[in-house]
Short mmCIF file of C-alpha atoms in Angstrom, two decimals:
data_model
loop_
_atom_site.label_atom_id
_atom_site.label_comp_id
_atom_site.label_asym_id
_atom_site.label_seq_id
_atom_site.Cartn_x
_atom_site.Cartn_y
_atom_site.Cartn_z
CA UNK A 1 0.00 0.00 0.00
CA UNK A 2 1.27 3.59 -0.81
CA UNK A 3 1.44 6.02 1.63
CA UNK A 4 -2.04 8.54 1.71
CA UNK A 5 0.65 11.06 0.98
CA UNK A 6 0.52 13.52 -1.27
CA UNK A 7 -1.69 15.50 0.59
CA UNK A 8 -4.31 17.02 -1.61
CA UNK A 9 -5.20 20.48 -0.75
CA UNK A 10 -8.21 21.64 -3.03
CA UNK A 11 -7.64 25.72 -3.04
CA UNK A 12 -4.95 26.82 -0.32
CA UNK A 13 -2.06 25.25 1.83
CA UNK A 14 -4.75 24.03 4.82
CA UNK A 15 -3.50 23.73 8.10
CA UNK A 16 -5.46 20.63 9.86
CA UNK A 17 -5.89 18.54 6.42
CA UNK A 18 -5.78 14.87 6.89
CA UNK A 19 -3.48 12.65 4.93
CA UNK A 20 -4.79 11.43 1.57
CA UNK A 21 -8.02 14.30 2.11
CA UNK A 22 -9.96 16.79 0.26
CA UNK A 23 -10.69 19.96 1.88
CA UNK A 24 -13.20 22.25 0.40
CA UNK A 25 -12.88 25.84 -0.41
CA UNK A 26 -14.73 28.19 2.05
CA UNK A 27 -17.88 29.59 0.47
CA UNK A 28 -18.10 26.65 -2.31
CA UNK A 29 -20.72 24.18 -2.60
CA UNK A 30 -18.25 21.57 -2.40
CA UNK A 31 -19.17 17.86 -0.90
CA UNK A 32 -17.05 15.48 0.27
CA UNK A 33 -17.02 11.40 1.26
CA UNK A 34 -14.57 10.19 3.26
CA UNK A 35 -14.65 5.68 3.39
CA UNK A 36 -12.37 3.07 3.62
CA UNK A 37 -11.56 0.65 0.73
CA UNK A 38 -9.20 -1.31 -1.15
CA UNK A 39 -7.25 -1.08 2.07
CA UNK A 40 -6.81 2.55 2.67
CA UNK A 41 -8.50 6.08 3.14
CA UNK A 42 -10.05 7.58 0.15
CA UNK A 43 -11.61 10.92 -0.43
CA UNK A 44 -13.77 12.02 -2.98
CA UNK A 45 -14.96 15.72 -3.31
CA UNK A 46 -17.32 17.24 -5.94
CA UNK A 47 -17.66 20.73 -6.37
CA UNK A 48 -20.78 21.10 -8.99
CA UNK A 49 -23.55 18.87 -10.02
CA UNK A 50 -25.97 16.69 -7.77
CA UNK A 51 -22.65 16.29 -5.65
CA UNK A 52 -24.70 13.95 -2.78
CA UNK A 53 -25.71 11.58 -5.47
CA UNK A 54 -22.42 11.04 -7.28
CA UNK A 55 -20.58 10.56 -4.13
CA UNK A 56 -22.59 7.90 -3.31
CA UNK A 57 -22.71 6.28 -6.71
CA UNK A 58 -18.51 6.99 -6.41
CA UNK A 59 -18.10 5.31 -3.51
CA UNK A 60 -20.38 2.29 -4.92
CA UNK A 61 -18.03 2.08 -8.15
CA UNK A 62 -15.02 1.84 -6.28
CA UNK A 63 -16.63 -1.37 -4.26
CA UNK A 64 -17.92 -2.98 -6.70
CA UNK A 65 -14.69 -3.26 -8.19
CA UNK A 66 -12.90 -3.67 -5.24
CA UNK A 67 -14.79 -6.76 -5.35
CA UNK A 68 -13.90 -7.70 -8.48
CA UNK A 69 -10.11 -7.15 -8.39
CA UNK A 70 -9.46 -8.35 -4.30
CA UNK A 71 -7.12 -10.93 -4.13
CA UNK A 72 -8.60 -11.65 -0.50
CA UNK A 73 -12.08 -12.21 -1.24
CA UNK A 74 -12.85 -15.66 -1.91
CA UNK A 75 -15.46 -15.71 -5.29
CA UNK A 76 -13.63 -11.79 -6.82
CA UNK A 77 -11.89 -12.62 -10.55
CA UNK A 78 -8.47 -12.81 -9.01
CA UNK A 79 -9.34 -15.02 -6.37
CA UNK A 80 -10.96 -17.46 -8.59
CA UNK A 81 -8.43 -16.46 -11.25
CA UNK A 82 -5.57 -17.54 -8.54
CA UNK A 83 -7.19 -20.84 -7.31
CA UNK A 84 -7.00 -22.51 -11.04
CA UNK A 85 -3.52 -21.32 -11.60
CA UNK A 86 -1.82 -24.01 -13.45
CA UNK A 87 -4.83 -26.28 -14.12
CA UNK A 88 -5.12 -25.13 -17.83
CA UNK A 89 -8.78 -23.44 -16.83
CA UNK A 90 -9.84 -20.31 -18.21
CA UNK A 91 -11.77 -18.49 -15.69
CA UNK A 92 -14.81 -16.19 -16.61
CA UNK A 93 -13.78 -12.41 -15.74
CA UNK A 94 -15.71 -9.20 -16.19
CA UNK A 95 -14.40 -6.64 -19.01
CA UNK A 96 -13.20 -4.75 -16.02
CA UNK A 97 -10.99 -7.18 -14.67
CA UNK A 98 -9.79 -7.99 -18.26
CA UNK A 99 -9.07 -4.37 -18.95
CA UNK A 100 -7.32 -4.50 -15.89
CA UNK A 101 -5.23 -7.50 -16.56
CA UNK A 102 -4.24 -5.79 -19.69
CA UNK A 103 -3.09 -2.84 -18.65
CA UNK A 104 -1.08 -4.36 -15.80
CA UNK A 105 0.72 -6.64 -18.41
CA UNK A 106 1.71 -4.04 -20.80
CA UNK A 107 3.13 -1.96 -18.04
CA UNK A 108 4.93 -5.46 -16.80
CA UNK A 109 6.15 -5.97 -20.50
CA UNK A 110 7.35 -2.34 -21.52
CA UNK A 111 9.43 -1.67 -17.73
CA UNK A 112 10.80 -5.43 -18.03
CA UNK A 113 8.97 -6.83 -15.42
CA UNK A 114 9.89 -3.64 -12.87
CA UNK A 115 6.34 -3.62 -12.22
CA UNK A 116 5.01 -7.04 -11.92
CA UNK A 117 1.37 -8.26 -11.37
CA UNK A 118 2.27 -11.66 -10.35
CA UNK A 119 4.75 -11.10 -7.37
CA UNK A 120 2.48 -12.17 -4.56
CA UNK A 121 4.42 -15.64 -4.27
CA UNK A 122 7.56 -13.50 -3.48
CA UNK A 123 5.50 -10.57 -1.51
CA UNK A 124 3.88 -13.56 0.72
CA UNK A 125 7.65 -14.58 1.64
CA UNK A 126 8.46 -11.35 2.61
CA UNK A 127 5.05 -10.79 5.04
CA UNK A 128 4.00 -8.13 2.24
CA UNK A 129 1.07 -9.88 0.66
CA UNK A 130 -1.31 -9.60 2.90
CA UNK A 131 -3.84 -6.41 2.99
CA UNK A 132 -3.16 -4.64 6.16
CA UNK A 133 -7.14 -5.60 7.46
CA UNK A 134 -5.27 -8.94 8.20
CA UNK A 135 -3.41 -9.66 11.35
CA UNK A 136 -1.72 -13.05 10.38
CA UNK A 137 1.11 -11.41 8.23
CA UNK A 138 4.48 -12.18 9.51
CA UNK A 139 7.39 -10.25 7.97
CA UNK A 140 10.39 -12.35 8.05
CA UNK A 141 13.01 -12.20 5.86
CA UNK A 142 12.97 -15.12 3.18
CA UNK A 143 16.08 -17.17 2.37
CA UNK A 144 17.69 -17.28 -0.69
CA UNK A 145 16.58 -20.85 -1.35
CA UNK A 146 13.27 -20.25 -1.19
CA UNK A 147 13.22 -16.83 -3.42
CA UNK A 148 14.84 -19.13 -6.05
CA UNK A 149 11.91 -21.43 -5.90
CA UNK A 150 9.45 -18.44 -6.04
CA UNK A 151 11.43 -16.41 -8.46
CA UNK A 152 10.42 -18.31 -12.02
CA UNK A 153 6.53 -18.06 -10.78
CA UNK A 154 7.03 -14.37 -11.38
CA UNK A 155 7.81 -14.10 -14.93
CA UNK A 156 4.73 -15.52 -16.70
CA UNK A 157 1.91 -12.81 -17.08
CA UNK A 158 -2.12 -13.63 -16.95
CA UNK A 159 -3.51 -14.83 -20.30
CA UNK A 160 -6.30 -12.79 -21.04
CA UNK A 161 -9.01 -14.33 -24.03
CA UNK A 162 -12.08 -12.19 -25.54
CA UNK A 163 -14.98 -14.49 -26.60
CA UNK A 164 -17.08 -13.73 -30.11
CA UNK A 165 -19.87 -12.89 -27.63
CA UNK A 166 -18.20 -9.84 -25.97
CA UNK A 167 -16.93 -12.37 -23.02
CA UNK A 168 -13.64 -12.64 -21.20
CA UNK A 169 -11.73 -15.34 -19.56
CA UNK A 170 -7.86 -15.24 -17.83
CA UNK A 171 -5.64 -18.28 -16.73
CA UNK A 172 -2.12 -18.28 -15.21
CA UNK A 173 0.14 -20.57 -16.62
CA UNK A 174 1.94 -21.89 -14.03
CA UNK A 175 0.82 -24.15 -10.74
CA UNK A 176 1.65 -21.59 -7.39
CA UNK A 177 1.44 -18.47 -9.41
CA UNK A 178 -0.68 -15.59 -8.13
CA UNK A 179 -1.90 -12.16 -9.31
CA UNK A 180 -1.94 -9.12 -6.94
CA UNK A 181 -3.37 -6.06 -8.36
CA UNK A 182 -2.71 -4.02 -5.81
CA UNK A 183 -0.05 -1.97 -7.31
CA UNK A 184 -2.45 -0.67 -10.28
CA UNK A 185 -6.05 -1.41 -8.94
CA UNK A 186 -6.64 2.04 -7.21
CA UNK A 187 -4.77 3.99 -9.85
CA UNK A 188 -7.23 2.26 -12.17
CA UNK A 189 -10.66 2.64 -10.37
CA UNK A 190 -9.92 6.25 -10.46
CA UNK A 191 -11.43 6.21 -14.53
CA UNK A 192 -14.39 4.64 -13.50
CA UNK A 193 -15.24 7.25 -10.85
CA UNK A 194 -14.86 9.51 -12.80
CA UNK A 195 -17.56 8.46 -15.01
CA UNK A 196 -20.05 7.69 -12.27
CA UNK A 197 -19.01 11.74 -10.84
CA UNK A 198 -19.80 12.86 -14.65
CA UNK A 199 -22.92 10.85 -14.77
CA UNK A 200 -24.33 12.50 -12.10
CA UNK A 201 -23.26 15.93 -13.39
CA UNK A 202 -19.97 16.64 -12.04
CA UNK A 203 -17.68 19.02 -13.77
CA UNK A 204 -15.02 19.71 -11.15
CA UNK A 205 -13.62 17.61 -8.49
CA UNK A 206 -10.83 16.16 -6.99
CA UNK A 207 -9.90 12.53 -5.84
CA UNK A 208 -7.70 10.56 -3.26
CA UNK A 209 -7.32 7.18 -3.60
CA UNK A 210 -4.95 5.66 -1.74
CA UNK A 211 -1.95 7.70 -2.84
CA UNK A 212 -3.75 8.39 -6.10
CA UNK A 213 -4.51 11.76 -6.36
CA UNK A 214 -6.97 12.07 -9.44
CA UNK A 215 -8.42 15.91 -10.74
CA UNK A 216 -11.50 16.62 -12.99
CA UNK A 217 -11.98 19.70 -13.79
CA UNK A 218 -10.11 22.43 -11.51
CA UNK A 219 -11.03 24.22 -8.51
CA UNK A 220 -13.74 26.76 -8.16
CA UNK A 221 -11.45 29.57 -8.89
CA UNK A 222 -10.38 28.30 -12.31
CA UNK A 223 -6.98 27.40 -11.28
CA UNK A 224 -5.55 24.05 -11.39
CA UNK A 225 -5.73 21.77 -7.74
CA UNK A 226 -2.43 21.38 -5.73
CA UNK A 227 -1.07 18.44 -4.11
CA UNK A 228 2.32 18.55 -1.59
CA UNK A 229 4.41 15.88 -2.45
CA UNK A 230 5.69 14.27 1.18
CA UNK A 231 9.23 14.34 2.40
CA UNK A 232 10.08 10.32 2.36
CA UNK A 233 12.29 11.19 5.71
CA UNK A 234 10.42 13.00 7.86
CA UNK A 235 9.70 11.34 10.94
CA UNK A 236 6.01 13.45 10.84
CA UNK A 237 3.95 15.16 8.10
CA UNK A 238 6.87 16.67 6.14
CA UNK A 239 6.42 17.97 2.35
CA UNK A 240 8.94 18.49 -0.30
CA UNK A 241 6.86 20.30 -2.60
CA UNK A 242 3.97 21.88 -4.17
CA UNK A 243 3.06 21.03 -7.60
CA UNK A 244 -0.36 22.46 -10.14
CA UNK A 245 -2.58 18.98 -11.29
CA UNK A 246 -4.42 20.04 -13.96
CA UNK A 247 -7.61 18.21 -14.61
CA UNK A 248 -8.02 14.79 -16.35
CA UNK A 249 -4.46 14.33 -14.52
CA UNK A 250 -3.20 11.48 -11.92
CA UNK A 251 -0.22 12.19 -9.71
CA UNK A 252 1.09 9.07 -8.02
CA UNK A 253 3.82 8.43 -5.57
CA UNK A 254 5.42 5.34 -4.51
CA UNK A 255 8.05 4.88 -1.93
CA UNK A 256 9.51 2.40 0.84
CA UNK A 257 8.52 4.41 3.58
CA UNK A 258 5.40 3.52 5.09
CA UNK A 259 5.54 -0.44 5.10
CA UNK A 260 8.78 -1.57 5.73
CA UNK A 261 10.07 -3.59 9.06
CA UNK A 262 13.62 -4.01 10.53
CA UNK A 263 15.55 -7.52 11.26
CA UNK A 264 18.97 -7.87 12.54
CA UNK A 265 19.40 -4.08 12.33
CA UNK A 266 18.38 -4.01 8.56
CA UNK A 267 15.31 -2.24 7.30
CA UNK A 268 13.30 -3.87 4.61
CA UNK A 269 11.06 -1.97 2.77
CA UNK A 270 7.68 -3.72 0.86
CA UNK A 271 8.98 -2.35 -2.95
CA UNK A 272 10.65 -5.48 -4.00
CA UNK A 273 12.84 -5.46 -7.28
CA UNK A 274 11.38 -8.53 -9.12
CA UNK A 275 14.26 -9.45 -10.87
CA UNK A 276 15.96 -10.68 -7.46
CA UNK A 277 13.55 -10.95 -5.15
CA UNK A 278 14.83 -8.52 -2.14
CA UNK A 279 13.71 -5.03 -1.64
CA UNK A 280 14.39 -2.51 -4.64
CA UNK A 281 18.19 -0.92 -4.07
CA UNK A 282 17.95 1.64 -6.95
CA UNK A 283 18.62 4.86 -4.66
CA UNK A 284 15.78 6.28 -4.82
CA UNK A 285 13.49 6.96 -1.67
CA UNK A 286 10.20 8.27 -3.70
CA UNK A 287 8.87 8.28 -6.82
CA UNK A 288 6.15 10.63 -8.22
CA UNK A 289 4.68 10.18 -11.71
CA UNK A 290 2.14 12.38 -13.14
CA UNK A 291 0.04 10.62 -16.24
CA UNK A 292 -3.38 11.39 -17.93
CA UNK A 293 -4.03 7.22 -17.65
CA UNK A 294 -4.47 6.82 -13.37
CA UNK A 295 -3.79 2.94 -13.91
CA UNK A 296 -0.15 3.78 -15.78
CA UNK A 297 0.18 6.35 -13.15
CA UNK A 298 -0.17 3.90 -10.18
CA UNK A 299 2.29 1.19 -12.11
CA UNK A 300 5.15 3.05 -12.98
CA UNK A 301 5.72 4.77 -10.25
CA UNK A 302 6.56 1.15 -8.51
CA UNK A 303 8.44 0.52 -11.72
CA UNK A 304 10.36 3.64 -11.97
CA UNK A 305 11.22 2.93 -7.83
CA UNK A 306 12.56 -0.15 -9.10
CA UNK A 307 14.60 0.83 -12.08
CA UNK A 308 16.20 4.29 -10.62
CA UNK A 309 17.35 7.58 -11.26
CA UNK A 310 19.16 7.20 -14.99
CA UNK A 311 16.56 4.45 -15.87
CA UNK A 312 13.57 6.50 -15.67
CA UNK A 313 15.31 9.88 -17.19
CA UNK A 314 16.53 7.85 -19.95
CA UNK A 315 12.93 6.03 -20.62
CA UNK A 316 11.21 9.91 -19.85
CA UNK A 317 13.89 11.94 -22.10
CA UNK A 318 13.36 9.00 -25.39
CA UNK A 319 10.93 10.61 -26.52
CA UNK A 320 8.90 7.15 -27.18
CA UNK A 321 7.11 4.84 -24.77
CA UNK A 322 4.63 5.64 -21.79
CA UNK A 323 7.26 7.58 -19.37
CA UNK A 324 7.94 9.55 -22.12
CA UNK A 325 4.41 10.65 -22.05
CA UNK A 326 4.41 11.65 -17.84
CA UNK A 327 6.25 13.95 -15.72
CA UNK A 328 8.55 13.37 -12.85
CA UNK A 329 9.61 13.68 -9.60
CA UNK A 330 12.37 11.54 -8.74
CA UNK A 331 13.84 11.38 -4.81
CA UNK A 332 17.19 10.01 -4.30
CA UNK A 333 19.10 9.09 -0.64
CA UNK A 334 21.21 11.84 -1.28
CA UNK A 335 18.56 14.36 -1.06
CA UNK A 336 18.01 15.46 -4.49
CA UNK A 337 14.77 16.09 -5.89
CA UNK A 338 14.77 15.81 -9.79
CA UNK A 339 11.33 17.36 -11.21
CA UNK A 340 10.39 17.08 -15.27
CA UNK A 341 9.83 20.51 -17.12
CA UNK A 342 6.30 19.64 -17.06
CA UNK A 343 6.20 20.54 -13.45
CA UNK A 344 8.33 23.51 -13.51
CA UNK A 345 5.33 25.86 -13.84
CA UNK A 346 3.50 26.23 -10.73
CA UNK A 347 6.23 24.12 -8.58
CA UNK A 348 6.80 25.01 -5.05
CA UNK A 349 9.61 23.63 -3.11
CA UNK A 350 10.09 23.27 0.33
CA UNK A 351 12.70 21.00 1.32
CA UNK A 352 15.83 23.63 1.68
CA UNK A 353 15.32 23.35 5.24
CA UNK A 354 15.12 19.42 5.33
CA UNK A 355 18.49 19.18 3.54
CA UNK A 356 17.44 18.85 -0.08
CA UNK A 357 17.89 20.28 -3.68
CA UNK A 358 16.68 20.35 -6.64
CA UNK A 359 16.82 20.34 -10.50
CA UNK A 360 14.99 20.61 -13.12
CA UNK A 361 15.58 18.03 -15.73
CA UNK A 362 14.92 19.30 -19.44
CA UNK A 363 14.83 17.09 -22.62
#
């Protein structure tokens, strides 16, 4: 789970804003829903339209596929898609889910398996596999032996079929394999409430789900929302900067600082590199990728955590591919904040004091 951080902020730098909340401007019209799913907090506010009916048909969307992509609940796709891994049986999914499973495999192909939807063998090891709702998770650290079993379970994706009739179905390959969609799942419910806000008539407002930060529209003054981007090392709410989201926007942020646990004196963090089975040692502490697609968004920011500094402004200065596409904001152990010209306009910063710098990086 990615931390609620960035902090969205829907007009003004708020003193007394929750993590991962919307805050309406004073004298709008604004509603907002607060609830819990898909494992974290999630905020929804709507600042025109019949704002009491989309929330609720929001919130609704956001279940509903909750229950579709869980890999906890016995009868959602990926359960059932799990429990025949192997077998050779191709399990009825919902478009959704498909969609889904699409998505997360292209991102899986084009960052070389950085971002991987089939990890949860090698997450399990590690404690990380569980949602947080459940208290049996033990994080241990596996031994090499047994990442070398789990390893080759990783590298085959879900194979997604569309029927004549409009129908889907999914199988996994390989006996002890298991899809996660955690990493992608919120990112991508973000389209879909979307929809169910516009349905209802909403023009302009802002989402937070579960580090997903997601803007329609912009705020009732006309001017783009703002989200802080958190400080990875401070030991409370500490922000690095301030950056404009224009609407139709996602800006997502992945880093190893809010689930993590120590053995022996060594900190392991839940971002693990798939490609050797430990915790990602790229030097980077956060990532923040800003993306008109929410489900890319949510993806490559794990990927880009996984692949580094030169990795990702090599992939984002080519010119080709999806990072080319986003901006930027890359967080290294040394303390230096690297934001993509996209951001440069309406960028904030305010990490002198915390020890960091930052540059620009131009194509």
């Amino acid at each position: 789970m990615k931390r609620l951080l960035p902090l969205l902020l829907s007009c003004a730098l708020l003193a007394g804003c929750g993590a991962g909340q919307a805050s309406p401007s004073a004298g709008t019209d604004a509603d907002t829903q607060y609830f819990f799913a898909m494992d974290t907090i999630m905020s929804i506010t709507a600042y025109d339209g019949d704002t009491s009916a989309a929330l609720v048909a929001a919130q609704q969307e956001v279940n509903r596929l909750e229950a579709l992509w869980s890999r906890t609940r016995p009868e959602s796709d990926v359960s059932r898609l799990n429990d025949h891994a192997g077998d050779g049986t191709a399990v009825p999914i919902q478009p959704e889910t498909a969609r889904l499973l699409e998505t997360a495999a292209a991102a899986a192909q084009e960052s070389g398996l950085a971002f991987d939807p089939v990890l949860a063998p090698v997450m399990d090891a590690w404690g990380f596999g569980l949602t947080e709702s459940e208290t049996t998770a033990v994080h241990r650290v596996p031994s090499q032996e047994e990442l070398s079993a789990l390893l080759p379970l990783t590298r085959d994706l879900p194979q997604v079929t569309a029927g004549e009739d409009g129908s889907y179905t999914a199988a996994l390959p390989l006996t002890g394999q298991a899809a996660d969609l955690g990493g992608i799942a919120k990112g991508a419910s973000a389209a879909y409430v979307v929809d169910a806000l516009t349905a209802h008539g909403v023009e302009n407002a802002i989402l937070s789900l579960g580090g997903n930060i997601t803007a329609l529209g912009h705020r009732p003054d006309g001017r783009p929302f703002q989200v802080l981007v958190t400080d990875p090392l401070a030991s409370e709410d500490g922000y690095l900067c301030t950056i404009a989201l224009e609407g139709g926007l996602t800006c997502s942020t992945s880093g190893g600082y809010e689930r993590y646990f120590e053995s022996d004196g060594v900190t392991y963090h839940h971002i693990i590199d798939p490609s050797t089975g430990y915790p990602a040692q790229s030097g980077l502490l956060s990532v923040t990728t800003v993306a008109a697609d929410p489900a890319l968004a949510d993806a490559w920011s794990t990927a880009l955590f996984v692949l580094g500094r030169d990795r990702a402004l090599e992939l984002w200065r080519s010119g080709e591919g999806t990072v080319a596409g986003m901006e930027l904001i890359l967080v290294t152990q040394g303390q230096q904040v690297y934001v993509t010209q996209g951001l440069e306009e309406g960028l904030q910063f305010h990490g002198e004091e915390a020890g960091y710098t930052y540059e620009i990086v131009r194509r």
